[in-house]
Amino acid sequence: MGQADFLRDGGTFRMFQGNVTFLCLQPKLVACTFLSYSSSFLMLPAAASSTIMVGFPVNFQFRTWNADGLLLSAQFNPEPCRLELLISNSRLLLTLQSSGQQRSEASAG
């Protein structure tokens, strides 16, 4: 029985050699609890610049008892541009600030 047959039949042994790329087609859900809301953060790997130009979906679910706080921030290049999702006075606020100090905002709640 070859390795491909073994894997096809539900075997758990996997051996890879050389350059391997793994792609997870199903969304990966990860729950995170932060014990210190003032100094804890989650850092995600940056996508390749070609992916950002084309676009990619991102979904987050947040649950907090805090009335104020930063939920998400991202810095985009080559044009310095910053995206922030935060809670301010118990309202959700999304801001986009470009290098020319131009600022766009959207809020809900």
Short mmCIF file of N, CA and C in Angstrom, two decimals:
data_model
loop_
_atom_site.label_atom_id
_atom_site.label_comp_id
_atom_site.label_asym_id
_atom_site.label_seq_id
_atom_site.Cartn_x
_atom_site.Cartn_y
_atom_site.Cartn_z
N MET A 1 0.86 -1.18 0.00
CA MET A 1 0.00 0.00 0.00
C MET A 1 0.90 1.23 0.00
N GLY A 2 0.69 2.13 -0.97
CA GLY A 2 1.46 3.36 -1.06
C GLY A 2 0.97 4.40 -0.07
N GLN A 3 1.73 5.48 0.08
CA GLN A 3 1.36 6.54 1.02
C GLN A 3 0.04 7.18 0.64
N ALA A 4 -0.20 7.43 -0.64
CA ALA A 4 -1.46 8.04 -1.08
C ALA A 4 -2.64 7.14 -0.74
N ASP A 5 -2.49 5.81 -0.95
CA ASP A 5 -3.57 4.88 -0.61
C ASP A 5 -3.82 4.87 0.89
N PHE A 6 -2.75 4.92 1.68
CA PHE A 6 -2.87 4.91 3.13
C PHE A 6 -3.64 6.13 3.60
N LEU A 7 -3.32 7.30 3.05
CA LEU A 7 -4.02 8.53 3.44
C LEU A 7 -5.46 8.51 2.99
N ARG A 8 -5.72 7.99 1.81
CA ARG A 8 -7.07 7.93 1.27
C ARG A 8 -7.95 7.02 2.13
N ASP A 9 -7.37 5.97 2.71
CA ASP A 9 -8.12 5.02 3.53
C ASP A 9 -8.30 5.49 4.97
N GLY A 10 -7.94 6.73 5.27
CA GLY A 10 -8.18 7.27 6.61
C GLY A 10 -7.01 7.11 7.56
N GLY A 11 -5.85 6.75 7.08
CA GLY A 11 -4.68 6.63 7.94
C GLY A 11 -4.26 7.98 8.48
N THR A 12 -3.57 7.96 9.62
CA THR A 12 -3.17 9.22 10.24
C THR A 12 -1.70 9.55 10.02
N PHE A 13 -0.94 8.61 9.45
CA PHE A 13 0.47 8.86 9.20
C PHE A 13 0.62 9.78 8.00
N ARG A 14 1.38 10.86 8.19
CA ARG A 14 1.63 11.77 7.08
C ARG A 14 3.10 12.15 7.08
N MET A 15 3.74 11.99 5.95
CA MET A 15 5.13 12.36 5.82
C MET A 15 5.27 13.26 4.60
N PHE A 16 5.92 14.40 4.79
CA PHE A 16 6.10 15.34 3.70
C PHE A 16 7.58 15.63 3.55
N GLN A 17 7.99 15.86 2.34
CA GLN A 17 9.39 16.16 2.07
C GLN A 17 9.46 17.29 1.06
N GLY A 18 10.36 18.24 1.26
CA GLY A 18 10.49 19.36 0.35
C GLY A 18 9.58 20.52 0.75
N ASN A 19 9.33 21.42 -0.19
CA ASN A 19 8.47 22.58 0.07
C ASN A 19 7.02 22.13 0.06
N VAL A 20 6.29 22.45 1.12
CA VAL A 20 4.90 22.04 1.26
C VAL A 20 4.06 23.28 1.53
N THR A 21 2.97 23.41 0.81
CA THR A 21 2.02 24.49 1.04
C THR A 21 0.72 23.88 1.53
N PHE A 22 0.17 24.41 2.61
CA PHE A 22 -1.07 23.89 3.18
C PHE A 22 -2.14 24.98 3.06
N LEU A 23 -3.30 24.60 2.59
CA LEU A 23 -4.41 25.53 2.45
C LEU A 23 -5.61 24.95 3.18
N CYS A 24 -6.16 25.69 4.11
CA CYS A 24 -7.33 25.26 4.86
C CYS A 24 -8.55 25.89 4.23
N LEU A 25 -9.39 25.09 3.61
CA LEU A 25 -10.56 25.62 2.92
C LEU A 25 -11.68 25.99 3.88
N GLN A 26 -11.77 25.30 5.00
CA GLN A 26 -12.80 25.60 5.98
C GLN A 26 -12.29 26.70 6.91
N PRO A 27 -13.18 27.60 7.37
CA PRO A 27 -12.73 28.65 8.29
C PRO A 27 -12.24 28.03 9.59
N LYS A 28 -11.19 28.61 10.13
CA LYS A 28 -10.64 28.14 11.40
C LYS A 28 -11.13 29.08 12.49
N LEU A 29 -11.87 28.55 13.44
CA LEU A 29 -12.41 29.34 14.54
C LEU A 29 -11.51 29.19 15.75
N VAL A 30 -11.11 30.30 16.33
CA VAL A 30 -10.25 30.29 17.50
C VAL A 30 -10.82 31.26 18.51
N ALA A 31 -11.10 30.79 19.70
CA ALA A 31 -11.59 31.66 20.76
C ALA A 31 -10.40 32.16 21.58
N CYS A 32 -10.39 33.45 21.90
CA CYS A 32 -9.31 34.04 22.68
C CYS A 32 -9.92 34.80 23.85
N THR A 33 -9.35 34.61 25.02
CA THR A 33 -9.76 35.36 26.21
C THR A 33 -8.56 36.16 26.68
N PHE A 34 -8.76 37.45 26.88
CA PHE A 34 -7.69 38.33 27.33
C PHE A 34 -7.93 38.67 28.79
N LEU A 35 -6.97 38.34 29.63
CA LEU A 35 -7.12 38.60 31.06
C LEU A 35 -6.83 40.05 31.41
N SER A 36 -5.99 40.70 30.64
CA SER A 36 -5.66 42.10 30.87
C SER A 36 -6.07 42.89 29.63
N TYR A 37 -7.18 43.59 29.69
CA TYR A 37 -7.67 44.30 28.51
C TYR A 37 -6.82 45.50 28.16
N SER A 38 -6.01 45.98 29.07
CA SER A 38 -5.21 47.16 28.76
C SER A 38 -3.90 46.84 28.05
N SER A 39 -3.40 45.60 28.17
CA SER A 39 -2.11 45.30 27.55
C SER A 39 -2.11 44.03 26.70
N SER A 40 -3.24 43.37 26.54
CA SER A 40 -3.30 42.14 25.74
C SER A 40 -3.72 42.45 24.31
N PHE A 41 -3.17 41.68 23.36
CA PHE A 41 -3.57 41.84 21.97
C PHE A 41 -3.33 40.55 21.22
N LEU A 42 -3.94 40.43 20.07
CA LEU A 42 -3.78 39.29 19.19
C LEU A 42 -3.20 39.81 17.89
N MET A 43 -2.10 39.21 17.43
CA MET A 43 -1.46 39.63 16.19
C MET A 43 -1.66 38.54 15.16
N LEU A 44 -2.20 38.92 14.01
CA LEU A 44 -2.43 37.98 12.92
C LEU A 44 -1.39 38.20 11.84
N PRO A 45 -1.00 37.14 11.13
CA PRO A 45 -0.02 37.32 10.05
C PRO A 45 -0.60 38.19 8.94
N ALA A 46 0.24 39.00 8.35
CA ALA A 46 -0.20 39.88 7.25
C ALA A 46 -0.35 39.08 5.97
N ALA A 47 -1.32 39.46 5.18
CA ALA A 47 -1.51 38.84 3.87
C ALA A 47 -0.53 39.45 2.88
N ALA A 48 -0.24 38.72 1.83
CA ALA A 48 0.64 39.24 0.78
C ALA A 48 0.01 40.47 0.14
N SER A 49 0.83 41.40 -0.31
CA SER A 49 0.31 42.65 -0.88
C SER A 49 -0.58 42.39 -2.09
N SER A 50 -0.28 41.35 -2.87
CA SER A 50 -1.13 41.04 -4.03
C SER A 50 -2.51 40.59 -3.59
N THR A 51 -2.60 39.91 -2.44
CA THR A 51 -3.89 39.47 -1.91
C THR A 51 -4.71 40.66 -1.45
N ILE A 52 -4.05 41.64 -0.83
CA ILE A 52 -4.76 42.81 -0.33
C ILE A 52 -5.34 43.61 -1.49
N MET A 53 -4.61 43.72 -2.58
CA MET A 53 -5.10 44.46 -3.74
C MET A 53 -6.35 43.81 -4.32
N VAL A 54 -6.40 42.49 -4.32
CA VAL A 54 -7.55 41.77 -4.86
C VAL A 54 -8.70 41.78 -3.86
N GLY A 55 -8.39 41.67 -2.59
CA GLY A 55 -9.39 41.63 -1.53
C GLY A 55 -9.47 40.26 -0.91
N PHE A 56 -9.87 40.21 0.35
CA PHE A 56 -10.03 38.95 1.05
C PHE A 56 -11.04 39.15 2.17
N PRO A 57 -11.84 38.11 2.48
CA PRO A 57 -12.84 38.24 3.54
C PRO A 57 -12.24 37.97 4.92
N VAL A 58 -12.70 38.71 5.90
CA VAL A 58 -12.29 38.50 7.29
C VAL A 58 -13.54 38.63 8.15
N ASN A 59 -13.74 37.70 9.06
CA ASN A 59 -14.87 37.75 9.98
C ASN A 59 -14.36 37.68 11.41
N PHE A 60 -14.87 38.55 12.27
CA PHE A 60 -14.53 38.54 13.68
C PHE A 60 -15.81 38.61 14.49
N GLN A 61 -15.78 37.99 15.66
CA GLN A 61 -16.86 38.14 16.63
C GLN A 61 -16.20 38.60 17.93
N PHE A 62 -16.71 39.70 18.49
CA PHE A 62 -16.16 40.24 19.72
C PHE A 62 -17.24 40.23 20.79
N ARG A 63 -16.82 39.99 22.02
CA ARG A 63 -17.73 40.11 23.16
C ARG A 63 -16.94 40.77 24.27
N THR A 64 -17.46 41.87 24.78
CA THR A 64 -16.75 42.60 25.83
C THR A 64 -17.74 43.30 26.75
N TRP A 65 -17.28 43.59 27.94
CA TRP A 65 -18.08 44.37 28.89
C TRP A 65 -17.52 45.79 29.00
N ASN A 66 -16.48 46.09 28.24
CA ASN A 66 -15.85 47.41 28.30
C ASN A 66 -16.60 48.41 27.43
N ALA A 67 -16.74 49.63 27.92
CA ALA A 67 -17.42 50.68 27.16
C ALA A 67 -16.50 51.34 26.14
N ASP A 68 -15.19 51.20 26.33
CA ASP A 68 -14.19 51.79 25.43
C ASP A 68 -13.06 50.79 25.22
N GLY A 69 -12.52 50.77 24.01
CA GLY A 69 -11.36 49.92 23.75
C GLY A 69 -11.15 49.68 22.28
N LEU A 70 -9.90 49.40 21.92
CA LEU A 70 -9.53 49.09 20.54
C LEU A 70 -9.74 47.60 20.29
N LEU A 71 -10.51 47.25 19.26
CA LEU A 71 -10.77 45.86 18.92
C LEU A 71 -9.84 45.35 17.84
N LEU A 72 -9.56 46.19 16.84
CA LEU A 72 -8.78 45.75 15.70
C LEU A 72 -8.08 46.94 15.07
N SER A 73 -6.83 46.78 14.69
CA SER A 73 -6.14 47.82 13.93
C SER A 73 -5.28 47.15 12.87
N ALA A 74 -5.16 47.82 11.73
CA ALA A 74 -4.37 47.29 10.62
C ALA A 74 -3.69 48.44 9.90
N GLN A 75 -2.43 48.24 9.54
CA GLN A 75 -1.66 49.22 8.78
C GLN A 75 -1.47 48.67 7.38
N PHE A 76 -1.83 49.44 6.37
CA PHE A 76 -1.73 49.00 4.98
C PHE A 76 -0.63 49.76 4.26
N ASN A 77 0.05 49.09 3.35
CA ASN A 77 1.09 49.69 2.51
C ASN A 77 0.76 49.39 1.07
N PRO A 78 1.28 50.04 0.08
CA PRO A 78 2.40 50.98 0.10
C PRO A 78 1.99 52.37 0.55
N GLU A 79 0.73 52.79 0.34
CA GLU A 79 0.31 54.10 0.85
C GLU A 79 -0.03 53.93 2.32
N PRO A 80 0.67 54.64 3.21
CA PRO A 80 0.36 54.47 4.63
C PRO A 80 -1.11 54.78 4.90
N CYS A 81 -1.81 53.79 5.35
CA CYS A 81 -3.24 53.91 5.63
C CYS A 81 -3.53 53.04 6.84
N ARG A 82 -4.29 53.53 7.80
CA ARG A 82 -4.57 52.79 9.03
C ARG A 82 -6.07 52.60 9.18
N LEU A 83 -6.45 51.36 9.49
CA LEU A 83 -7.84 50.99 9.73
C LEU A 83 -7.97 50.61 11.20
N GLU A 84 -8.97 51.16 11.88
CA GLU A 84 -9.20 50.83 13.29
C GLU A 84 -10.67 50.54 13.53
N LEU A 85 -10.92 49.52 14.32
CA LEU A 85 -12.26 49.19 14.78
C LEU A 85 -12.21 49.28 16.30
N LEU A 86 -13.01 50.16 16.87
CA LEU A 86 -12.95 50.37 18.32
C LEU A 86 -14.33 50.60 18.90
N ILE A 87 -14.39 50.49 20.21
CA ILE A 87 -15.60 50.81 20.96
C ILE A 87 -15.34 52.14 21.67
N SER A 88 -16.22 53.09 21.45
CA SER A 88 -16.11 54.40 22.08
C SER A 88 -17.47 54.78 22.64
N ASN A 89 -17.55 54.98 23.94
CA ASN A 89 -18.82 55.28 24.61
C ASN A 89 -19.88 54.23 24.28
N SER A 90 -19.49 52.97 24.31
CA SER A 90 -20.37 51.82 24.05
C SER A 90 -20.91 51.77 22.63
N ARG A 91 -20.29 52.49 21.70
CA ARG A 91 -20.67 52.47 20.29
C ARG A 91 -19.51 51.92 19.47
N LEU A 92 -19.83 51.17 18.43
CA LEU A 92 -18.82 50.63 17.54
C LEU A 92 -18.41 51.70 16.54
N LEU A 93 -17.11 51.93 16.39
CA LEU A 93 -16.59 52.98 15.51
C LEU A 93 -15.52 52.39 14.60
N LEU A 94 -15.67 52.61 13.29
CA LEU A 94 -14.70 52.18 12.30
C LEU A 94 -14.08 53.42 11.68
N THR A 95 -12.75 53.53 11.74
CA THR A 95 -12.07 54.69 11.15
C THR A 95 -11.02 54.22 10.15
N LEU A 96 -10.87 55.01 9.10
CA LEU A 96 -9.84 54.79 8.09
C LEU A 96 -9.11 56.10 7.91
N GLN A 97 -7.81 56.11 8.20
CA GLN A 97 -7.02 57.33 8.10
C GLN A 97 -5.90 57.12 7.09
N SER A 98 -5.82 58.04 6.11
CA SER A 98 -4.80 57.94 5.07
C SER A 98 -3.59 58.79 5.44
N SER A 99 -2.57 58.71 4.61
CA SER A 99 -1.32 59.43 4.88
C SER A 99 -1.50 60.94 4.87
N GLY A 100 -2.46 61.46 4.11
CA GLY A 100 -2.70 62.89 4.05
C GLY A 100 -3.58 63.39 5.18
N GLN A 101 -3.68 62.64 6.26
CA GLN A 101 -4.51 62.97 7.42
C GLN A 101 -5.99 63.02 7.08
N GLN A 102 -6.38 62.45 5.93
CA GLN A 102 -7.79 62.35 5.59
C GLN A 102 -8.38 61.21 6.41
N ARG A 103 -9.51 61.45 7.05
CA ARG A 103 -10.09 60.46 7.96
C ARG A 103 -11.55 60.22 7.60
N SER A 104 -11.92 58.94 7.50
CA SER A 104 -13.31 58.54 7.26
C SER A 104 -13.77 57.73 8.46
N GLU A 105 -15.03 57.93 8.87
CA GLU A 105 -15.57 57.23 10.03
C GLU A 105 -16.95 56.68 9.74
N ALA A 106 -17.25 55.55 10.38
CA ALA A 106 -18.60 54.97 10.37
C ALA A 106 -18.84 54.43 11.77
N SER A 107 -20.06 54.63 12.29
CA SER A 107 -20.35 54.14 13.64
C SER A 107 -21.71 53.46 13.68
N ALA A 108 -21.90 52.63 14.70
CA ALA A 108 -23.16 51.93 14.90
C ALA A 108 -23.36 51.72 16.39
N GLY A 109 -24.63 51.63 16.79
CA GLY A 109 -24.93 51.33 18.19
C GLY A 109 -25.49 52.44 18.89
#
